[in-house]
Short mmCIF file of N, CA and C in Angstrom, two decimals:
data_model
loop_
_atom_site.label_atom_id
_atom_site.label_comp_id
_atom_site.label_asym_id
_atom_site.label_seq_id
_atom_site.Cartn_x
_atom_site.Cartn_y
_atom_site.Cartn_z
N THR N 154 183.48 50.73 137.14
CA THR N 154 183.26 52.15 137.34
C THR N 154 183.67 52.56 138.74
N ASN N 155 183.31 51.76 139.74
CA ASN N 155 183.68 52.09 141.12
C ASN N 155 185.19 52.22 141.27
N GLN N 156 185.91 51.27 140.67
CA GLN N 156 187.37 51.28 140.80
C GLN N 156 187.97 52.51 140.13
N THR N 157 187.45 52.88 138.98
CA THR N 157 187.98 54.05 138.27
C THR N 157 187.74 55.32 139.08
N LEU N 158 186.53 55.50 139.59
CA LEU N 158 186.25 56.70 140.39
C LEU N 158 187.06 56.71 141.68
N ALA N 159 187.27 55.54 142.28
CA ALA N 159 188.10 55.47 143.48
C ALA N 159 189.54 55.87 143.17
N GLN N 160 190.06 55.41 142.04
CA GLN N 160 191.42 55.78 141.64
C GLN N 160 191.53 57.28 141.39
N LEU N 161 190.53 57.85 140.75
CA LEU N 161 190.53 59.31 140.52
C LEU N 161 190.49 60.07 141.84
N GLU N 162 189.67 59.62 142.78
CA GLU N 162 189.57 60.25 144.09
C GLU N 162 190.93 60.24 144.80
N ILE N 163 191.61 59.11 144.77
CA ILE N 163 192.92 59.00 145.42
C ILE N 163 193.93 59.89 144.71
N TRP N 164 193.95 59.85 143.39
CA TRP N 164 194.90 60.65 142.61
C TRP N 164 194.70 62.15 142.86
N GLU N 165 193.45 62.59 142.87
CA GLU N 165 193.16 64.01 143.06
C GLU N 165 193.49 64.49 144.46
N ASN N 166 193.61 63.59 145.41
CA ASN N 166 193.90 63.96 146.80
C ASN N 166 195.26 63.47 147.27
N LYS N 167 196.14 63.12 146.33
CA LYS N 167 197.44 62.55 146.71
C LYS N 167 198.34 63.55 147.42
N GLU N 168 198.22 64.82 147.12
CA GLU N 168 199.10 65.83 147.71
C GLU N 168 198.62 66.35 149.06
N ASN N 169 197.33 66.23 149.35
CA ASN N 169 196.81 66.83 150.57
C ASN N 169 196.76 65.88 151.77
N GLY N 170 197.21 64.65 151.60
CA GLY N 170 197.28 63.70 152.71
C GLY N 170 195.94 63.14 153.15
N LYS N 171 194.91 63.30 152.33
CA LYS N 171 193.59 62.78 152.71
C LYS N 171 193.61 61.27 152.87
N TYR N 172 194.39 60.60 152.03
CA TYR N 172 194.46 59.14 152.08
C TYR N 172 195.88 58.68 152.39
N GLU N 173 196.01 57.87 153.44
CA GLU N 173 197.29 57.24 153.74
C GLU N 173 197.33 55.91 153.01
N ASN N 174 198.41 55.18 153.17
CA ASN N 174 198.55 53.88 152.52
C ASN N 174 197.77 52.84 153.33
N LYS N 175 196.43 52.89 153.20
CA LYS N 175 195.52 52.01 153.93
C LYS N 175 194.40 51.57 153.00
N VAL N 176 193.53 50.74 153.51
CA VAL N 176 192.34 50.32 152.78
C VAL N 176 191.19 51.23 153.22
N TYR N 177 190.44 51.75 152.26
CA TYR N 177 189.33 52.64 152.54
C TYR N 177 188.07 52.15 151.83
N MET N 178 186.93 52.48 152.40
CA MET N 178 185.67 52.24 151.70
C MET N 178 185.45 53.41 150.74
N LEU N 179 184.84 53.13 149.62
CA LEU N 179 184.53 54.17 148.65
C LEU N 179 183.57 55.18 149.29
N PRO N 180 183.88 56.48 149.21
CA PRO N 180 182.97 57.47 149.79
C PRO N 180 181.57 57.35 149.17
N LYS N 181 180.57 57.54 149.99
CA LYS N 181 179.19 57.36 149.56
C LYS N 181 178.83 58.21 148.35
N HIS N 182 179.34 59.45 148.28
CA HIS N 182 178.98 60.30 147.13
C HIS N 182 179.48 59.70 145.82
N LEU N 183 180.62 58.99 145.86
CA LEU N 183 181.12 58.33 144.65
C LEU N 183 180.28 57.10 144.32
N ASP N 184 179.85 56.39 145.34
CA ASP N 184 178.99 55.23 145.14
C ASP N 184 177.70 55.65 144.44
N GLU N 185 177.14 56.78 144.87
CA GLU N 185 175.91 57.27 144.26
C GLU N 185 176.15 57.81 142.85
N GLU N 186 177.32 58.38 142.62
CA GLU N 186 177.65 58.84 141.27
C GLU N 186 177.73 57.66 140.30
N VAL N 187 178.32 56.56 140.76
CA VAL N 187 178.39 55.35 139.93
C VAL N 187 176.98 54.86 139.60
N ALA N 188 176.10 54.86 140.58
CA ALA N 188 174.72 54.42 140.33
C ALA N 188 174.06 55.30 139.28
N ARG N 189 174.26 56.61 139.38
CA ARG N 189 173.67 57.53 138.40
C ARG N 189 174.24 57.29 137.00
N LEU N 190 175.53 57.05 136.91
CA LEU N 190 176.15 56.79 135.61
C LEU N 190 175.58 55.52 134.98
N HIS N 191 175.41 54.50 135.79
CA HIS N 191 174.87 53.24 135.27
C HIS N 191 173.42 53.40 134.83
N LEU N 192 172.64 54.12 135.61
CA LEU N 192 171.24 54.33 135.25
C LEU N 192 171.12 55.15 133.97
N ALA N 193 171.99 56.13 133.80
CA ALA N 193 171.96 56.95 132.59
C ALA N 193 172.21 56.09 131.35
N LYS N 194 173.04 55.08 131.49
CA LYS N 194 173.35 54.19 130.36
C LYS N 194 172.13 53.38 129.91
N ILE N 195 171.20 53.15 130.82
CA ILE N 195 169.99 52.42 130.43
C ILE N 195 168.80 53.38 130.31
N ASP N 196 169.13 54.65 130.12
CA ASP N 196 168.15 55.71 129.85
C ASP N 196 167.14 55.92 130.98
N VAL N 197 167.63 55.80 132.22
CA VAL N 197 166.80 56.07 133.39
C VAL N 197 167.22 57.42 133.95
N GLN N 198 166.26 58.28 134.22
CA GLN N 198 166.57 59.59 134.77
C GLN N 198 165.99 59.68 136.18
N LEU N 199 166.81 60.10 137.12
CA LEU N 199 166.36 60.26 138.49
C LEU N 199 165.91 61.69 138.74
N GLU N 200 164.88 61.83 139.53
CA GLU N 200 164.44 63.15 139.93
C GLU N 200 165.29 63.61 141.11
N THR N 201 165.37 64.91 141.28
CA THR N 201 166.08 65.49 142.43
C THR N 201 165.08 65.66 143.57
N LEU N 202 165.52 65.36 144.78
CA LEU N 202 164.64 65.55 145.93
C LEU N 202 164.32 67.02 146.12
N SER N 203 163.11 67.29 146.57
CA SER N 203 162.77 68.66 146.96
C SER N 203 163.38 68.90 148.34
N LYS N 204 163.47 70.14 148.75
CA LYS N 204 164.00 70.48 150.08
C LYS N 204 163.14 69.80 151.16
N GLU N 205 161.83 69.81 150.95
CA GLU N 205 160.91 69.20 151.91
C GLU N 205 161.16 67.69 152.03
N GLN N 206 161.35 67.01 150.90
CA GLN N 206 161.63 65.57 150.92
C GLN N 206 162.95 65.27 151.61
N ALA N 207 163.97 66.05 151.27
CA ALA N 207 165.30 65.84 151.87
C ALA N 207 165.25 66.06 153.38
N ASP N 208 164.57 67.11 153.80
CA ASP N 208 164.45 67.38 155.24
C ASP N 208 163.72 66.24 155.94
N TYR N 209 162.70 65.70 155.30
CA TYR N 209 161.90 64.64 155.89
C TYR N 209 162.73 63.38 156.16
N ILE N 210 163.63 63.04 155.23
CA ILE N 210 164.44 61.83 155.43
C ILE N 210 165.82 62.14 156.03
N GLY N 211 166.08 63.42 156.31
CA GLY N 211 167.30 63.79 157.02
C GLY N 211 168.57 63.78 156.20
N VAL N 212 168.46 64.18 154.92
CA VAL N 212 169.64 64.26 154.05
C VAL N 212 169.65 65.61 153.37
N THR N 213 170.76 65.92 152.68
CA THR N 213 170.78 67.13 151.88
C THR N 213 170.16 66.83 150.52
N VAL N 214 169.75 67.85 149.82
CA VAL N 214 169.14 67.68 148.50
C VAL N 214 170.10 66.99 147.54
N ASP N 215 171.40 67.26 147.67
CA ASP N 215 172.41 66.68 146.78
C ASP N 215 172.90 65.31 147.24
N GLY N 216 172.46 64.84 148.39
CA GLY N 216 172.90 63.54 148.89
C GLY N 216 174.20 63.68 149.66
N PRO N 217 174.79 62.59 150.05
CA PRO N 217 174.38 61.21 149.80
C PRO N 217 173.07 60.88 150.52
N TYR N 218 172.37 59.91 149.98
CA TYR N 218 171.02 59.59 150.44
C TYR N 218 170.97 58.41 151.40
N LYS N 219 172.05 57.70 151.54
CA LYS N 219 172.12 56.56 152.46
C LYS N 219 173.30 56.76 153.40
N PRO N 220 173.25 56.15 154.60
CA PRO N 220 174.38 56.27 155.53
C PRO N 220 175.63 55.58 154.97
N GLU N 221 176.78 55.93 155.50
CA GLU N 221 178.06 55.39 155.00
C GLU N 221 178.12 53.86 155.04
N HIS N 222 177.50 53.24 156.03
CA HIS N 222 177.58 51.78 156.15
C HIS N 222 176.69 51.06 155.14
N TYR N 223 175.75 51.77 154.52
CA TYR N 223 174.84 51.13 153.55
C TYR N 223 175.57 50.85 152.25
N ARG N 224 175.40 49.66 151.71
CA ARG N 224 176.02 49.28 150.45
C ARG N 224 174.95 49.01 149.42
N TYR N 225 175.11 49.56 148.24
CA TYR N 225 174.14 49.38 147.16
C TYR N 225 174.30 48.02 146.53
#
């Protein structure tokens, strides 16, 4: 799943120069999307953070919820 989403990300941004011919880490928002897709397959539903919860941990309500260097 990670590889497919990474390929889609590169393909969708091929014209705007976002990615050069280099090695990149998968953007955190895609990493979290993969986690949600996998959890949905095993019938797990995640709750959305409230504004208060998001502010408390220093993230946006929509995520990403971990820093870029964090790997799931």
